[in-house]
């Protein structure tokens, strides 16, 4: 499931997220880990089951390196930009502008960036990942393709959170 959703791998699987509702579509699922889609795993058959929602499964997936997310906003279309590099880190940069915001928004599936902030409007995380130099044109398909991308960990008191 994690690979199908674009993540690296499953970190944990458990049912702490509560019971689901509605139709149970799969039961007795047996994957070997190489499948790219859940429906390629062995299972009893669509809608064939001998269970109830007390057996619903939840997952926690490990993101790919360089995966981005927005945190701390009022909805999923706004927030502090975080990047996954073995753990989630907040990006801070003195050279961030609408071009970098445009690339990040498009990478996250949005049509365009409406605005950007570089003054911790959405709060600060305990970790900071300072991008010393980045200079996107706004046309890049992924933010790691922006020219002059340079990583440096930096104290959060000395950088501007984007």
JSON list of N, CA and C in Angstrom, two decimals, residues 66 68 83-85 89-92 129-134 143-144 148-154:
[
{"chain": "A", "resi": 66, "resn": "UNK", "atom": "N", "xyz": [13.44, 13.54, 0.29]},
{"chain": "A", "resi": 66, "resn": "UNK", "atom": "CA", "xyz": [13.08, 14.70, -0.52]},
{"chain": "A", "resi": 66, "resn": "UNK", "atom": "C", "xyz": [11.59, 14.95, -0.63]},
{"chain": "A", "resi": 68, "resn": "UNK", "atom": "N", "xyz": [8.05, 16.33, 0.28]},
{"chain": "A", "resi": 68, "resn": "UNK", "atom": "CA", "xyz": [7.63, 17.57, 0.93]},
{"chain": "A", "resi": 68, "resn": "UNK", "atom": "C", "xyz": [6.25, 17.43, 1.54]},
{"chain": "A", "resi": 83, "resn": "UNK", "atom": "N", "xyz": [10.56, 18.97, 4.70]},
{"chain": "A", "resi": 83, "resn": "UNK", "atom": "CA", "xyz": [11.17, 18.01, 3.78]},
{"chain": "A", "resi": 83, "resn": "UNK", "atom": "C", "xyz": [11.61, 16.80, 4.58]},
{"chain": "A", "resi": 84, "resn": "UNK", "atom": "N", "xyz": [11.49, 15.61, 3.96]},
{"chain": "A", "resi": 84, "resn": "UNK", "atom": "CA", "xyz": [11.91, 14.38, 4.62]},
{"chain": "A", "resi": 84, "resn": "UNK", "atom": "C", "xyz": [13.33, 14.02, 4.20]},
{"chain": "A", "resi": 85, "resn": "UNK", "atom": "N", "xyz": [14.24, 13.99, 5.17]},
{"chain": "A", "resi": 85, "resn": "UNK", "atom": "CA", "xyz": [15.63, 13.54, 4.98]},
{"chain": "A", "resi": 85, "resn": "UNK", "atom": "C", "xyz": [15.99, 12.71, 6.21]},
{"chain": "A", "resi": 89, "resn": "UNK", "atom": "N", "xyz": [12.00, 17.73, 8.52]},
{"chain": "A", "resi": 89, "resn": "UNK", "atom": "CA", "xyz": [12.70, 18.94, 8.90]},
{"chain": "A", "resi": 89, "resn": "UNK", "atom": "C", "xyz": [12.01, 20.15, 8.27]},
{"chain": "A", "resi": 90, "resn": "UNK", "atom": "N", "xyz": [12.07, 21.26, 8.97]},
{"chain": "A", "resi": 90, "resn": "UNK", "atom": "CA", "xyz": [11.53, 22.51, 8.46]},
{"chain": "A", "resi": 90, "resn": "UNK", "atom": "C", "xyz": [12.58, 23.17, 7.57]},
{"chain": "A", "resi": 91, "resn": "UNK", "atom": "N", "xyz": [12.13, 23.71, 6.45]},
{"chain": "A", "resi": 91, "resn": "UNK", "atom": "CA", "xyz": [13.03, 24.42, 5.55]},
{"chain": "A", "resi": 91, "resn": "UNK", "atom": "C", "xyz": [13.06, 25.88, 5.94]},
{"chain": "A", "resi": 92, "resn": "UNK", "atom": "N", "xyz": [14.25, 26.41, 5.98]},
{"chain": "A", "resi": 92, "resn": "UNK", "atom": "CA", "xyz": [14.37, 27.85, 6.14]},
{"chain": "A", "resi": 92, "resn": "UNK", "atom": "C", "xyz": [15.40, 28.35, 5.14]},
{"chain": "A", "resi": 129, "resn": "UNK", "atom": "N", "xyz": [16.24, 22.82, 8.65]},
{"chain": "A", "resi": 129, "resn": "UNK", "atom": "CA", "xyz": [17.11, 22.45, 7.56]},
{"chain": "A", "resi": 129, "resn": "UNK", "atom": "C", "xyz": [17.28, 23.69, 6.71]},
{"chain": "A", "resi": 130, "resn": "UNK", "atom": "N", "xyz": [18.43, 24.22, 6.72]},
{"chain": "A", "resi": 130, "resn": "UNK", "atom": "CA", "xyz": [18.69, 25.47, 6.04]},
{"chain": "A", "resi": 130, "resn": "UNK", "atom": "C", "xyz": [19.10, 25.19, 4.60]},
{"chain": "A", "resi": 131, "resn": "UNK", "atom": "N", "xyz": [18.41, 25.78, 3.65]},
{"chain": "A", "resi": 131, "resn": "UNK", "atom": "CA", "xyz": [18.82, 25.74, 2.27]},
{"chain": "A", "resi": 131, "resn": "UNK", "atom": "C", "xyz": [19.60, 27.02, 2.03]},
{"chain": "A", "resi": 132, "resn": "UNK", "atom": "N", "xyz": [20.88, 26.88, 1.96]},
{"chain": "A", "resi": 132, "resn": "UNK", "atom": "CA", "xyz": [21.75, 28.04, 1.84]},
{"chain": "A", "resi": 132, "resn": "UNK", "atom": "C", "xyz": [21.49, 28.80, 0.56]},
{"chain": "A", "resi": 133, "resn": "UNK", "atom": "N", "xyz": [21.33, 28.07, -0.52]},
{"chain": "A", "resi": 133, "resn": "UNK", "atom": "CA", "xyz": [21.15, 28.73, -1.81]},
{"chain": "A", "resi": 133, "resn": "UNK", "atom": "C", "xyz": [20.20, 27.90, -2.65]},
{"chain": "A", "resi": 134, "resn": "UNK", "atom": "N", "xyz": [19.19, 28.53, -3.17]},
{"chain": "A", "resi": 134, "resn": "UNK", "atom": "CA", "xyz": [18.26, 27.89, -4.10]},
{"chain": "A", "resi": 134, "resn": "UNK", "atom": "C", "xyz": [17.74, 28.98, -5.01]},
{"chain": "A", "resi": 143, "resn": "UNK", "atom": "N", "xyz": [11.40, 20.16, -6.73]},
{"chain": "A", "resi": 143, "resn": "UNK", "atom": "CA", "xyz": [12.22, 21.21, -6.14]},
{"chain": "A", "resi": 143, "resn": "UNK", "atom": "C", "xyz": [13.71, 20.86, -6.08]},
{"chain": "A", "resi": 144, "resn": "UNK", "atom": "N", "xyz": [14.07, 19.56, -6.10]},
{"chain": "A", "resi": 144, "resn": "UNK", "atom": "CA", "xyz": [15.49, 19.22, -6.07]},
{"chain": "A", "resi": 144, "resn": "UNK", "atom": "C", "xyz": [16.19, 19.55, -7.39]},
{"chain": "A", "resi": 148, "resn": "UNK", "atom": "N", "xyz": [21.42, 25.68, -7.80]},
{"chain": "A", "resi": 148, "resn": "UNK", "atom": "CA", "xyz": [22.10, 26.18, -6.59]},
{"chain": "A", "resi": 148, "resn": "UNK", "atom": "C", "xyz": [21.52, 25.65, -5.30]},
{"chain": "A", "resi": 149, "resn": "UNK", "atom": "N", "xyz": [20.97, 24.44, -5.32]},
{"chain": "A", "resi": 149, "resn": "UNK", "atom": "CA", "xyz": [20.42, 23.85, -4.10]},
{"chain": "A", "resi": 149, "resn": "UNK", "atom": "C", "xyz": [21.57, 23.35, -3.22]},
{"chain": "A", "resi": 150, "resn": "UNK", "atom": "N", "xyz": [21.66, 23.89, -2.02]},
{"chain": "A", "resi": 150, "resn": "UNK", "atom": "CA", "xyz": [22.72, 23.52, -1.09]},
{"chain": "A", "resi": 150, "resn": "UNK", "atom": "C", "xyz": [22.13, 23.36, 0.30]},
{"chain": "A", "resi": 151, "resn": "UNK", "atom": "N", "xyz": [22.37, 22.20, 0.93]},
{"chain": "A", "resi": 151, "resn": "UNK", "atom": "CA", "xyz": [21.85, 21.88, 2.26]},
{"chain": "A", "resi": 151, "resn": "UNK", "atom": "C", "xyz": [22.83, 22.26, 3.34]},
{"chain": "A", "resi": 152, "resn": "UNK", "atom": "N", "xyz": [22.30, 22.75, 4.44]},
{"chain": "A", "resi": 152, "resn": "UNK", "atom": "CA", "xyz": [23.12, 23.02, 5.60]},
{"chain": "A", "resi": 152, "resn": "UNK", "atom": "C", "xyz": [22.20, 23.10, 6.82]},
{"chain": "A", "resi": 153, "resn": "UNK", "atom": "N", "xyz": [22.50, 22.31, 7.87]},
{"chain": "A", "resi": 153, "resn": "UNK", "atom": "CA", "xyz": [21.71, 22.43, 9.10]},
{"chain": "A", "resi": 153, "resn": "UNK", "atom": "C", "xyz": [22.11, 23.71, 9.79]},
{"chain": "A", "resi": 154, "resn": "UNK", "atom": "N", "xyz": [21.11, 24.41, 10.29]},
{"chain": "A", "resi": 154, "resn": "UNK", "atom": "CA", "xyz": [21.35, 25.74, 10.82]},
{"chain": "A", "resi": 154, "resn": "UNK", "atom": "C", "xyz": [20.50, 25.94, 12.06]}
]
